PDB file of C-alpha atoms in Angstrom:
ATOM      1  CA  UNK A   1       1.266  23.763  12.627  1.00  0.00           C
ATOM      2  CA  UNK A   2       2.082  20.837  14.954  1.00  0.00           C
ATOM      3  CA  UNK A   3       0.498  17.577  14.354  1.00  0.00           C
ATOM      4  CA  UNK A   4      -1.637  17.344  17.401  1.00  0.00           C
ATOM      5  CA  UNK A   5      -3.533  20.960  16.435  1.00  0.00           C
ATOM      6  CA  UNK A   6      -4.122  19.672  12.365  1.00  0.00           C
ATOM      7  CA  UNK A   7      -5.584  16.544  14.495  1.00  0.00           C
ATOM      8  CA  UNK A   8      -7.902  18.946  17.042  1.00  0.00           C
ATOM      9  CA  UNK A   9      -8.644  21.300  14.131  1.00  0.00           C
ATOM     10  CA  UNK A  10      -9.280  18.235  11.375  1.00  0.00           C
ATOM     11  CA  UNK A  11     -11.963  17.003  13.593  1.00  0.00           C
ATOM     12  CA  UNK A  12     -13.517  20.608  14.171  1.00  0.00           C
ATOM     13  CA  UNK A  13     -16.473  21.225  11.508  1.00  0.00           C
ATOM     14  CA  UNK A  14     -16.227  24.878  11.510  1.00  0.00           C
ATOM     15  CA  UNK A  15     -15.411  27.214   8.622  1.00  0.00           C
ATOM     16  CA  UNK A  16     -12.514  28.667  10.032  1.00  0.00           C
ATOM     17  CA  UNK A  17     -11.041  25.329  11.302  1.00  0.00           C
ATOM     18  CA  UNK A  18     -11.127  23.959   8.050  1.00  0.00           C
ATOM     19  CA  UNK A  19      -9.500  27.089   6.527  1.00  0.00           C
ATOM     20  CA  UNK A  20      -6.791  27.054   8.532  1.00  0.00           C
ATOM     21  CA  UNK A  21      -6.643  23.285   8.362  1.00  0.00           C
ATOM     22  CA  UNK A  22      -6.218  23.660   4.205  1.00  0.00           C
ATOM     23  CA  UNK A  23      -3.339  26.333   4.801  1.00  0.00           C
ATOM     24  CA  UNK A  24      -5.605  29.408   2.779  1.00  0.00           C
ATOM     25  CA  UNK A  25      -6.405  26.846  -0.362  1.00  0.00           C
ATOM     26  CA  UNK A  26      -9.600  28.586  -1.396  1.00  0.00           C
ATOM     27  CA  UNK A  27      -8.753  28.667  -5.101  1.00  0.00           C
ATOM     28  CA  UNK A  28      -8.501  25.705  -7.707  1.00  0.00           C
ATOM     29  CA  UNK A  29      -4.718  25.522  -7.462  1.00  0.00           C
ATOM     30  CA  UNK A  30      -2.616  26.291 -11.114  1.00  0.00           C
ATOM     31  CA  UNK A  31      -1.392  22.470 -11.560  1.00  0.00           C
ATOM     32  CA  UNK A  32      -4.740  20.854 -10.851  1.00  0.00           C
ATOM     33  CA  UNK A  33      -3.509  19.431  -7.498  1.00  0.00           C
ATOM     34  CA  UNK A  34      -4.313  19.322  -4.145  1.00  0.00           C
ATOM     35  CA  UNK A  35      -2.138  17.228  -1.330  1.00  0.00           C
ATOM     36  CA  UNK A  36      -3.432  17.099   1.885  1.00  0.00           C
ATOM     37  CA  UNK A  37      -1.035  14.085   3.463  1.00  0.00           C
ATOM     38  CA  UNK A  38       0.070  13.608   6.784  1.00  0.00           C
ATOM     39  CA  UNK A  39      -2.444  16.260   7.679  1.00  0.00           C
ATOM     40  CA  UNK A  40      -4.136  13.987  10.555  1.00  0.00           C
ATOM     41  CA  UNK A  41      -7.619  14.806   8.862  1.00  0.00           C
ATOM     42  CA  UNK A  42     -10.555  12.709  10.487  1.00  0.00           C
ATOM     43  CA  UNK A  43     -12.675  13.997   7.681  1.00  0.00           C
ATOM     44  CA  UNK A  44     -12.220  16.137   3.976  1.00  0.00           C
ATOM     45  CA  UNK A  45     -12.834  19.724   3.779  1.00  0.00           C
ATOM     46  CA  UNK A  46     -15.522  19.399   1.426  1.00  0.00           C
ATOM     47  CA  UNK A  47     -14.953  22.748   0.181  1.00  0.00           C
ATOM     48  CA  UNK A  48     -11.877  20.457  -1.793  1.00  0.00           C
ATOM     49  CA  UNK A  49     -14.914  19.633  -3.705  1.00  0.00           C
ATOM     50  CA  UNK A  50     -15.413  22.427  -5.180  1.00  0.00           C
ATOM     51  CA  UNK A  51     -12.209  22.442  -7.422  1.00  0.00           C
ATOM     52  CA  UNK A  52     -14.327  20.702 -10.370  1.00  0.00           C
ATOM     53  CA  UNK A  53     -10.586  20.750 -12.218  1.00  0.00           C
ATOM     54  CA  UNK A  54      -8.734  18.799  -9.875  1.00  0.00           C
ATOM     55  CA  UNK A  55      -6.828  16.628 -11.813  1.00  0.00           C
ATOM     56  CA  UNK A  56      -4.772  15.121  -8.676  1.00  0.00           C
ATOM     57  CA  UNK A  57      -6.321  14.548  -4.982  1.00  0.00           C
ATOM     58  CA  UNK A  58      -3.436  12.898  -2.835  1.00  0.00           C
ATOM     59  CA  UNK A  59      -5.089  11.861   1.189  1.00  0.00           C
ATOM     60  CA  UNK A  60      -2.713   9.887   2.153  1.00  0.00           C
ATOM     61  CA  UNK A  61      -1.540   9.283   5.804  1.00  0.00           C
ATOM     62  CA  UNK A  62      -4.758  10.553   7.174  1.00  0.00           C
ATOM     63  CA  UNK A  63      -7.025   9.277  10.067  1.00  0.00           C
ATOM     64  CA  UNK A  64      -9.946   9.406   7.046  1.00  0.00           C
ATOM     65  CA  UNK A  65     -12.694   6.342   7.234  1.00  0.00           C
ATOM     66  CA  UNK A  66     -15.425   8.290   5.409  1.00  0.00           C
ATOM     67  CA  UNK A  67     -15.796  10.515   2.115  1.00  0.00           C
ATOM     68  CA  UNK A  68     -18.127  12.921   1.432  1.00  0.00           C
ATOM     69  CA  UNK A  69     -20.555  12.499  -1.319  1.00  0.00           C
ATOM     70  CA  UNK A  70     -19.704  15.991  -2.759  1.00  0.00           C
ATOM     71  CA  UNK A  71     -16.309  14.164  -3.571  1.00  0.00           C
ATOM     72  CA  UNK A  72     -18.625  13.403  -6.838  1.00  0.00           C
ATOM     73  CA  UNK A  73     -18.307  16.445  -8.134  1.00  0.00           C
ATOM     74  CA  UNK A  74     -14.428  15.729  -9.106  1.00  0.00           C
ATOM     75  CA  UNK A  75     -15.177  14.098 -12.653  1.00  0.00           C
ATOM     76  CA  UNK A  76     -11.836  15.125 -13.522  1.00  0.00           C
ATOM     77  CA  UNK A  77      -9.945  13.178 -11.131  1.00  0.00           C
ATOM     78  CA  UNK A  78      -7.425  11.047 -12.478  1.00  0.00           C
ATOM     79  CA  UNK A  79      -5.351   9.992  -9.401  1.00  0.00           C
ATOM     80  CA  UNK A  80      -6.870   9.743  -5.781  1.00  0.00           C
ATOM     81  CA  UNK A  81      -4.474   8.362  -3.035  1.00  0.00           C
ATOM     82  CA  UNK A  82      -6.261   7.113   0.140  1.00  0.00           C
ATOM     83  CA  UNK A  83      -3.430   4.847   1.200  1.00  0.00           C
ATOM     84  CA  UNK A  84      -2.525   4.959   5.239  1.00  0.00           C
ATOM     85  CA  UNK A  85      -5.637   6.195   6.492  1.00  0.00           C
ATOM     86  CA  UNK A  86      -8.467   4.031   8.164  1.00  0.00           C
ATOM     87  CA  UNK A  87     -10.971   2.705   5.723  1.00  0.00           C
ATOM     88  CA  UNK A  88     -12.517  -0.170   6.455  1.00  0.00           C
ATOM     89  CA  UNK A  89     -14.752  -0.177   3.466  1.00  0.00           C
ATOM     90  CA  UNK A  90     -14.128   1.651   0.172  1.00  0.00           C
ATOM     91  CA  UNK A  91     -16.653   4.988   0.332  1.00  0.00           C
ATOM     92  CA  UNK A  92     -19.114   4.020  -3.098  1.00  0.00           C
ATOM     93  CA  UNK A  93     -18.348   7.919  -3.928  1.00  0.00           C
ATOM     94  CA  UNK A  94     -15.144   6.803  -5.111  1.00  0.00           C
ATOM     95  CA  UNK A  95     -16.752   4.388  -7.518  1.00  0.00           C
ATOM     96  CA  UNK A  96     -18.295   7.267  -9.627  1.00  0.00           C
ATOM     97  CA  UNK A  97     -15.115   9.476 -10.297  1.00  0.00           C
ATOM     98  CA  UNK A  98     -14.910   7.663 -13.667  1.00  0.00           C
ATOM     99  CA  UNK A  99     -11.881   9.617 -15.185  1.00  0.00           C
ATOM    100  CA  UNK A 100      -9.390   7.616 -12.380  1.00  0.00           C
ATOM    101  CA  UNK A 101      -6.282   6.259 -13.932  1.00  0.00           C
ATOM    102  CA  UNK A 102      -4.612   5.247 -10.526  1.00  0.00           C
ATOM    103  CA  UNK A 103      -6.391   4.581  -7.263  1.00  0.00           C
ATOM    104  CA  UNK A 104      -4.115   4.018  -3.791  1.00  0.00           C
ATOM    105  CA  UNK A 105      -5.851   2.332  -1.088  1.00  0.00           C
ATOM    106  CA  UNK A 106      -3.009   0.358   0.792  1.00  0.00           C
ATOM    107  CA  UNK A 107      -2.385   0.111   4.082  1.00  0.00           C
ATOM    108  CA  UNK A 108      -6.104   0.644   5.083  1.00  0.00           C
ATOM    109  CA  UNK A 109      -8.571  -1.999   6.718  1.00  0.00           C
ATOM    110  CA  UNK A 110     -10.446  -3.071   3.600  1.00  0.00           C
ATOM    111  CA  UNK A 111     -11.544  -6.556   3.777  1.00  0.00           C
ATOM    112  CA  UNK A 112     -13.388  -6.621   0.415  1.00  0.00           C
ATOM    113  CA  UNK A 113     -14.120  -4.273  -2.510  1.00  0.00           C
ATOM    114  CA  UNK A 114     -17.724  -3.243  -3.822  1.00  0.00           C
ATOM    115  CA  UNK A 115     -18.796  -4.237  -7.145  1.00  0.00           C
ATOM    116  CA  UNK A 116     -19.045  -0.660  -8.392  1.00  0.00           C
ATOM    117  CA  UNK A 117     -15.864  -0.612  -8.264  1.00  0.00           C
ATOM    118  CA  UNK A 118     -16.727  -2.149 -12.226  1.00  0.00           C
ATOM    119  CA  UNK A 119     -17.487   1.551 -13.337  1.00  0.00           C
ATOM    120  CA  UNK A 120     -13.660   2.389 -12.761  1.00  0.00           C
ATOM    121  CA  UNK A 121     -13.098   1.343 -16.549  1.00  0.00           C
ATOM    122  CA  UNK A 122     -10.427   3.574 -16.851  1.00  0.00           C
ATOM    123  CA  UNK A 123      -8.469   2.654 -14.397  1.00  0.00           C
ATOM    124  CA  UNK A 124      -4.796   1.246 -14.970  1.00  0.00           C
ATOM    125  CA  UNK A 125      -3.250   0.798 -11.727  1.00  0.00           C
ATOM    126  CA  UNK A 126      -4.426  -0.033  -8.323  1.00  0.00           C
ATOM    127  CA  UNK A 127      -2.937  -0.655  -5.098  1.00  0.00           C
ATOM    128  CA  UNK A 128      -4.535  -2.448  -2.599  1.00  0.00           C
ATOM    129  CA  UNK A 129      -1.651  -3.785  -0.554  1.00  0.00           C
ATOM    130  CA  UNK A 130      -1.540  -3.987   2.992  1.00  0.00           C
ATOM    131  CA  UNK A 131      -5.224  -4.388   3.541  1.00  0.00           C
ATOM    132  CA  UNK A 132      -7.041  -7.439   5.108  1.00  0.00           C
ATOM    133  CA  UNK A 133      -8.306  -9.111   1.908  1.00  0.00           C
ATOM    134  CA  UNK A 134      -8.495 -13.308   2.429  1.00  0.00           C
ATOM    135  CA  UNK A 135      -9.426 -13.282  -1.692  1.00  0.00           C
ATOM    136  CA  UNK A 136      -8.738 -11.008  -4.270  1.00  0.00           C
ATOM    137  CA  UNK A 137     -12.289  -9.648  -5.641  1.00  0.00           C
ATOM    138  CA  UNK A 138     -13.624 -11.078  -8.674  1.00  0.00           C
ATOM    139  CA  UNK A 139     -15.219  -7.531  -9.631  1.00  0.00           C
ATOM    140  CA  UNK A 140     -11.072  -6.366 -10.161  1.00  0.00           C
ATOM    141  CA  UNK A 141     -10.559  -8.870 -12.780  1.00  0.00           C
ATOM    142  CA  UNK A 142     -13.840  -6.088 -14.519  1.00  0.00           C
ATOM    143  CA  UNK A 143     -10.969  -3.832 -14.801  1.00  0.00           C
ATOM    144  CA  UNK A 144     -10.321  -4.325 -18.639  1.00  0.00           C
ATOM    145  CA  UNK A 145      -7.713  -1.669 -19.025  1.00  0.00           C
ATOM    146  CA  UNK A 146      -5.705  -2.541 -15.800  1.00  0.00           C
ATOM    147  CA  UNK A 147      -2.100  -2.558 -15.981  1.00  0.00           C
ATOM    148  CA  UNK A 148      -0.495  -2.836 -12.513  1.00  0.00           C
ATOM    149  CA  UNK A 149      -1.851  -4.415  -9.634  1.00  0.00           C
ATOM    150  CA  UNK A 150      -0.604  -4.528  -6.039  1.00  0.00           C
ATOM    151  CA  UNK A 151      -1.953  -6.720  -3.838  1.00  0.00           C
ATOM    152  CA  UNK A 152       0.967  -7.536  -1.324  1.00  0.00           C
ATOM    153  CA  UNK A 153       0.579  -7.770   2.318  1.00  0.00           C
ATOM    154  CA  UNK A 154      -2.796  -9.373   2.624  1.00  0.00           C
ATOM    155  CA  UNK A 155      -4.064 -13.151   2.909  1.00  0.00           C
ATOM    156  CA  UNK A 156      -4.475 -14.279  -0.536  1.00  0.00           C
ATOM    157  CA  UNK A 157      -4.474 -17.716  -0.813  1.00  0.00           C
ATOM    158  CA  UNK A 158      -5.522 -17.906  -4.174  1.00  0.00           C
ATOM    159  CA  UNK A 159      -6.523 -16.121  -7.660  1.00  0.00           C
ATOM    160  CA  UNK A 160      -9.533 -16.163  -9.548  1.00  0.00           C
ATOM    161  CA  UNK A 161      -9.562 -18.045 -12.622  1.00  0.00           C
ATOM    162  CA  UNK A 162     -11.068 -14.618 -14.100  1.00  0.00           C
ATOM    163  CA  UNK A 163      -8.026 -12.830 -13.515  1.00  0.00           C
ATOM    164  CA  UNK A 164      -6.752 -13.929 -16.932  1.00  0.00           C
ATOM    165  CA  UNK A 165      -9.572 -11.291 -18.732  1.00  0.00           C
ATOM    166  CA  UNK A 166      -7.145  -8.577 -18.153  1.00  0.00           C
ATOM    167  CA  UNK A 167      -4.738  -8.851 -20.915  1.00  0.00           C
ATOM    168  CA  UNK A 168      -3.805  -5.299 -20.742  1.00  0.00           C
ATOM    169  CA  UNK A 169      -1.952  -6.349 -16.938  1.00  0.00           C
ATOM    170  CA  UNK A 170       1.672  -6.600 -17.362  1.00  0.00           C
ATOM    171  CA  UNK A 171       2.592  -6.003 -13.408  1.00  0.00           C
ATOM    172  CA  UNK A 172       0.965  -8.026 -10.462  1.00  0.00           C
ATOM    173  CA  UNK A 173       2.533  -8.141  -6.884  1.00  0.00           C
ATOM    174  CA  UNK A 174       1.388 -10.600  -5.040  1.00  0.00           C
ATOM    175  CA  UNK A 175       4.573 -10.596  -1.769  1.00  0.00           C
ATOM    176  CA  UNK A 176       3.613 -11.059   1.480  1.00  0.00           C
ATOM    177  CA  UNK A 177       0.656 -13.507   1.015  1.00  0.00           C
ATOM    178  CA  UNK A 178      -0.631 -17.227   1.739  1.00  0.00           C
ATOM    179  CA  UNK A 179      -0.140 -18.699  -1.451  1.00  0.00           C
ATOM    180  CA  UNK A 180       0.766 -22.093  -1.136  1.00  0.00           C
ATOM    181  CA  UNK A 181       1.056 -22.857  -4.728  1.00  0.00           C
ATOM    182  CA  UNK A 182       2.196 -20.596  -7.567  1.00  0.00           C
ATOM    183  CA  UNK A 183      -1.165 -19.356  -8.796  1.00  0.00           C
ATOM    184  CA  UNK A 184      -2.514 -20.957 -11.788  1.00  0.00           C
ATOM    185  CA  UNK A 185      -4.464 -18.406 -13.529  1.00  0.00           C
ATOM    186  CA  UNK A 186      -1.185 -16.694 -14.548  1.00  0.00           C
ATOM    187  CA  UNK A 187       0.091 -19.658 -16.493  1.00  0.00           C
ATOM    188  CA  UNK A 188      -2.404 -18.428 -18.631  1.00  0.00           C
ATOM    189  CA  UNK A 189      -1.411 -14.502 -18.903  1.00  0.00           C
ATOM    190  CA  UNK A 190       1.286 -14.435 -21.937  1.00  0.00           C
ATOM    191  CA  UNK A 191       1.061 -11.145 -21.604  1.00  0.00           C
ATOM    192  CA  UNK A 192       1.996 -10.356 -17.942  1.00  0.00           C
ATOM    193  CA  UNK A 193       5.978  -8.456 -17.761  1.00  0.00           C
ATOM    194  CA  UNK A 194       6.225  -8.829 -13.876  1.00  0.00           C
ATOM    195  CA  UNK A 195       5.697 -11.340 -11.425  1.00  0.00           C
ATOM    196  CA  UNK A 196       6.136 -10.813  -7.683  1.00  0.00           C
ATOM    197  CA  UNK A 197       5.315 -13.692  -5.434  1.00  0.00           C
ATOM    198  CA  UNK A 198       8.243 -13.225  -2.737  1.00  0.00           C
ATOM    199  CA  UNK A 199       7.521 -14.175   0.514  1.00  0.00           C
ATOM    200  CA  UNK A 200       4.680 -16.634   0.125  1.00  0.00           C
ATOM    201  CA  UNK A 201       4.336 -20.318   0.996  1.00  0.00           C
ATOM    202  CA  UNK A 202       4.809 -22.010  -2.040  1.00  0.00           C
ATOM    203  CA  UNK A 203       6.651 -25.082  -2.439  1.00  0.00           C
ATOM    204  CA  UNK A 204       7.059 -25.944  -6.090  1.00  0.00           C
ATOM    205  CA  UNK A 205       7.250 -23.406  -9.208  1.00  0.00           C
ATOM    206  CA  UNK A 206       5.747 -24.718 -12.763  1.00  0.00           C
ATOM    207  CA  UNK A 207       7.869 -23.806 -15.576  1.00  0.00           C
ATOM    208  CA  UNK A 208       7.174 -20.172 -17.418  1.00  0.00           C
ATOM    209  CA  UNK A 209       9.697 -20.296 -19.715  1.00  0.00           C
ATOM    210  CA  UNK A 210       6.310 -20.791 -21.788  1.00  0.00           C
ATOM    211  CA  UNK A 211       4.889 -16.465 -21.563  1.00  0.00           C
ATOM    212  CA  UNK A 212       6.855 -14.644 -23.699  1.00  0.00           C
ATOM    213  CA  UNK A 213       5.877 -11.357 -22.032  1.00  0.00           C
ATOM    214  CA  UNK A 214       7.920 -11.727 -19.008  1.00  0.00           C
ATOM    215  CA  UNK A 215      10.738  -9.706 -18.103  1.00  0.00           C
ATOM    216  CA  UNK A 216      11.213 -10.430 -14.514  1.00  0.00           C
ATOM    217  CA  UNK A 217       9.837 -12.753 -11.789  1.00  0.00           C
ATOM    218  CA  UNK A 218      10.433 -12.573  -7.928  1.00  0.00           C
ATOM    219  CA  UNK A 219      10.371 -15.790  -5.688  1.00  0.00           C
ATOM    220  CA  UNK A 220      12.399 -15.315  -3.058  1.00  0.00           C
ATOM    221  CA  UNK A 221      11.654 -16.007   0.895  1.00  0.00           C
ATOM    222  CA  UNK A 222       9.205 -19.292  -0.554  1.00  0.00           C
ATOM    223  CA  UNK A 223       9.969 -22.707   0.904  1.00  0.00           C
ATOM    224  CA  UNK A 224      10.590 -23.742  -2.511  1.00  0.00           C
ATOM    225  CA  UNK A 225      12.530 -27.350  -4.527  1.00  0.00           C
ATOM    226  CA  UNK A 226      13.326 -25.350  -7.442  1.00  0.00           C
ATOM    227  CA  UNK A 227      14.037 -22.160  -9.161  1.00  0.00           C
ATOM    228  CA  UNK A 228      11.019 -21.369 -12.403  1.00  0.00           C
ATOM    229  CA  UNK A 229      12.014 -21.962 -15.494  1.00  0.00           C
ATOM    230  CA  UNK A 230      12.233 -19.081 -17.598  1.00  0.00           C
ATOM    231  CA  UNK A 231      12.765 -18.368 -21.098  1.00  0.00           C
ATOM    232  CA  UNK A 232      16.724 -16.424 -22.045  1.00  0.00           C
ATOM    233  CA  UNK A 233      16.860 -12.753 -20.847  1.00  0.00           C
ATOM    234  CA  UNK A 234      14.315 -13.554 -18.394  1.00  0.00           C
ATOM    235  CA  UNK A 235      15.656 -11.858 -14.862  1.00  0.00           C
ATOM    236  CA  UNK A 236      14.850 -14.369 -11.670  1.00  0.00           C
ATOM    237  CA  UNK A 237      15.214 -13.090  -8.415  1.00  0.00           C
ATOM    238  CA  UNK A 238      15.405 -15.464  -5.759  1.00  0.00           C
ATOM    239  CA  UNK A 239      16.722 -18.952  -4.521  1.00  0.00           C
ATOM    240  CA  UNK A 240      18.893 -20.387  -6.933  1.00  0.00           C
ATOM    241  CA  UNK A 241      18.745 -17.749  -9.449  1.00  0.00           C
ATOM    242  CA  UNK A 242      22.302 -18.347 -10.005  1.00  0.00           C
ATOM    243  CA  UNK A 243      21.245 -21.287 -12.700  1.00  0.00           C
ATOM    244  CA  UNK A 244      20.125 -18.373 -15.378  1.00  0.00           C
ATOM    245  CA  UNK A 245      22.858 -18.029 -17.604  1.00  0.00           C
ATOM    246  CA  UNK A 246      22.385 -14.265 -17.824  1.00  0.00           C
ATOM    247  CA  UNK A 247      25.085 -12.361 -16.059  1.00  0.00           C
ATOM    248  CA  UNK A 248      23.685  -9.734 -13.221  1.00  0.00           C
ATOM    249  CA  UNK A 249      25.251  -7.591 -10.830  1.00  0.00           C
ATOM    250  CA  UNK A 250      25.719  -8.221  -7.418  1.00  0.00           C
ATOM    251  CA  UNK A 251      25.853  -6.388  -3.824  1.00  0.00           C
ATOM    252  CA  UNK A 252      25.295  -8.689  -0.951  1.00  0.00           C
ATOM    253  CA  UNK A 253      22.023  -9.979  -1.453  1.00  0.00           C
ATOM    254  CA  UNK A 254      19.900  -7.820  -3.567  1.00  0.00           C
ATOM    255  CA  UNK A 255      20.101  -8.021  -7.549  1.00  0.00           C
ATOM    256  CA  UNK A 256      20.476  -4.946  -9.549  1.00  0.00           C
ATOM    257  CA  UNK A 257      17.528  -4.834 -11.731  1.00  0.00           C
ATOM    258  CA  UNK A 258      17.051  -2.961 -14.753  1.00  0.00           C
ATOM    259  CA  UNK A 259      13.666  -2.932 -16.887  1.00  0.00           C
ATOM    260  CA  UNK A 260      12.668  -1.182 -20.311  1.00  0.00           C
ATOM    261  CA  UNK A 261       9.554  -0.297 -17.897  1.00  0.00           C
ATOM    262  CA  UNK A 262      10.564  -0.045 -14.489  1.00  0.00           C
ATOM    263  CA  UNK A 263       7.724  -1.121 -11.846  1.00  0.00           C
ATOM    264  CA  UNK A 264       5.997   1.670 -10.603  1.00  0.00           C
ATOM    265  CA  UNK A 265       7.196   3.134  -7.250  1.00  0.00           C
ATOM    266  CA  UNK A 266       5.639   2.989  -4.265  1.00  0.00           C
ATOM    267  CA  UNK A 267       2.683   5.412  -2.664  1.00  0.00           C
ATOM    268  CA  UNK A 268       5.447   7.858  -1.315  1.00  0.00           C
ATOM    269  CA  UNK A 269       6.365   8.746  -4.801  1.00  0.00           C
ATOM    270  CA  UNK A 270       3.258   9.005  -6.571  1.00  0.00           C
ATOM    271  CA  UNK A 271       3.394   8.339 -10.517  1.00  0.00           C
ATOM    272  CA  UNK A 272       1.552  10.036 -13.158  1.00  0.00           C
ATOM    273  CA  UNK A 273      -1.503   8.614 -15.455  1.00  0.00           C
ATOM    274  CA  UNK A 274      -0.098   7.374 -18.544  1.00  0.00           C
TER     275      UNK A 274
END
């Protein structure tokens, strides 16, 4: 089916348009999963909500701005991927599919993020990269059992003091930003594993040889006077990462880097809930 039909026929609210649209998925499918990417969808066939097993709802790379509240009846969704489609605000029927483990909203037009987003309280990673957020919302440091959170590509110039409350985060990518200085709240964070603040604007980094917890931290592309200090073993990536004594493989520029937990990949190869 070429795309420009799937766009016609997405936007169609028929029966049989949406049948044909979904490819004869009328049954809950054997592995709990249902992937409608790339389809062009303006809206979801809300007969998708109907499959009160889904386990696994991937959207992404849709023309999607709006949810339907039937979407509620999925209380066994653990992964819902809404990244490259058009939202401009985060549909509040999202916000009651308690089970979630990982939520992808990158690369839409979110400016902010509602405060239900508090119920999530299972939820361990979240993208929201690639979005138009000036400050990260206060109601994600609610998150208590957050692990990973990526929140590249926006216009963060800061973090909230609040952020330290999730001691279960051990990932945060914050490349692609306006931070001017390196934040403070994660002096504070012992616990965090990764750091990621390539491509910002800052032009000093504090010492964090101090959090005993890290593994690796990125710095590159900042208009930086000095490389952090880390504690041994700790991998630096960036300007003047030469000074670690740790040996590391080179090709070009880009540092072979190897982690007991790798980061997690990104939207185009989904992970699984933990």
């Amino acid at each position: 089916m070429g795309n420009s039909l799937k766009a016609i026929l997405a936007f169609l609210p028929s029966n049989k348009c949406q049948k044909y649209l979904l490819e004869d998925l009328e049954e809950m499918p054997v592995d709990k999963m249902v992937d409608l990417s790339g389809r062009q969808m303006r809206r979801l066939p809300v007969h998708i909500c109907s499959f009160r097993e889904l386990v696994k709802l991937y959207l992404s790379d849709n023309n999607l701005n709006y949810l339907p509240p039937e979407l509620e009846q999925l209380q066994n969704l653990q992964i819902l991927a809404l990244d490259f489609n058009n939202f401009k605000a985060l549909p509040l029927v999202v916000c009651t599919l308690k089970q979630l483990c990982i939520l992808y909203l990158g690369n839409n037009k979110l400016c902010s993020l509602p405060l239900e987003l508090r119920l999530l309280q299972n939820l361990k990673t979240l993208w929201i990269e690639s979005n138009c957020l000036q400050y990260l919302p206060e109601v994600v440091c609610e998150l208590s059992l957050l692990k990973t959170l990526h929140a590249g590509s926006n216009a963060l110039r800061s973090l909230p003091a609040q952020l330290q409350c999730l001691q279960e985060l051990r990932t945060i990518w914050l490349s692609g930003n306006l931070l001017a200085e390196f934040p403070p709240v994660l002096l504070d964070m012992p616990f965090l594993e990764v750091i990621d603040v390539d491509r910002n604007s800052i032009r000093f980094f504090p010492s964090l040889a101090h959090l005993p917890g890290l593994k690796l931290v990125i710095y590159d592309h900042n208009p930086c006077r000095n490389a952090p200090k880390v504690a041994k073993g700790v991998r630096r990536v960036g300007r003047w990462s030469e000074e670690t004594p740790e040996p590391r493989k080179r090709s070009g520029a880009v540092i072979e880097i190897t982690l007991d937990e790798k980061p997690l990949l990104p939207p185009a190869a989904k992970t699984e809930p933990e």
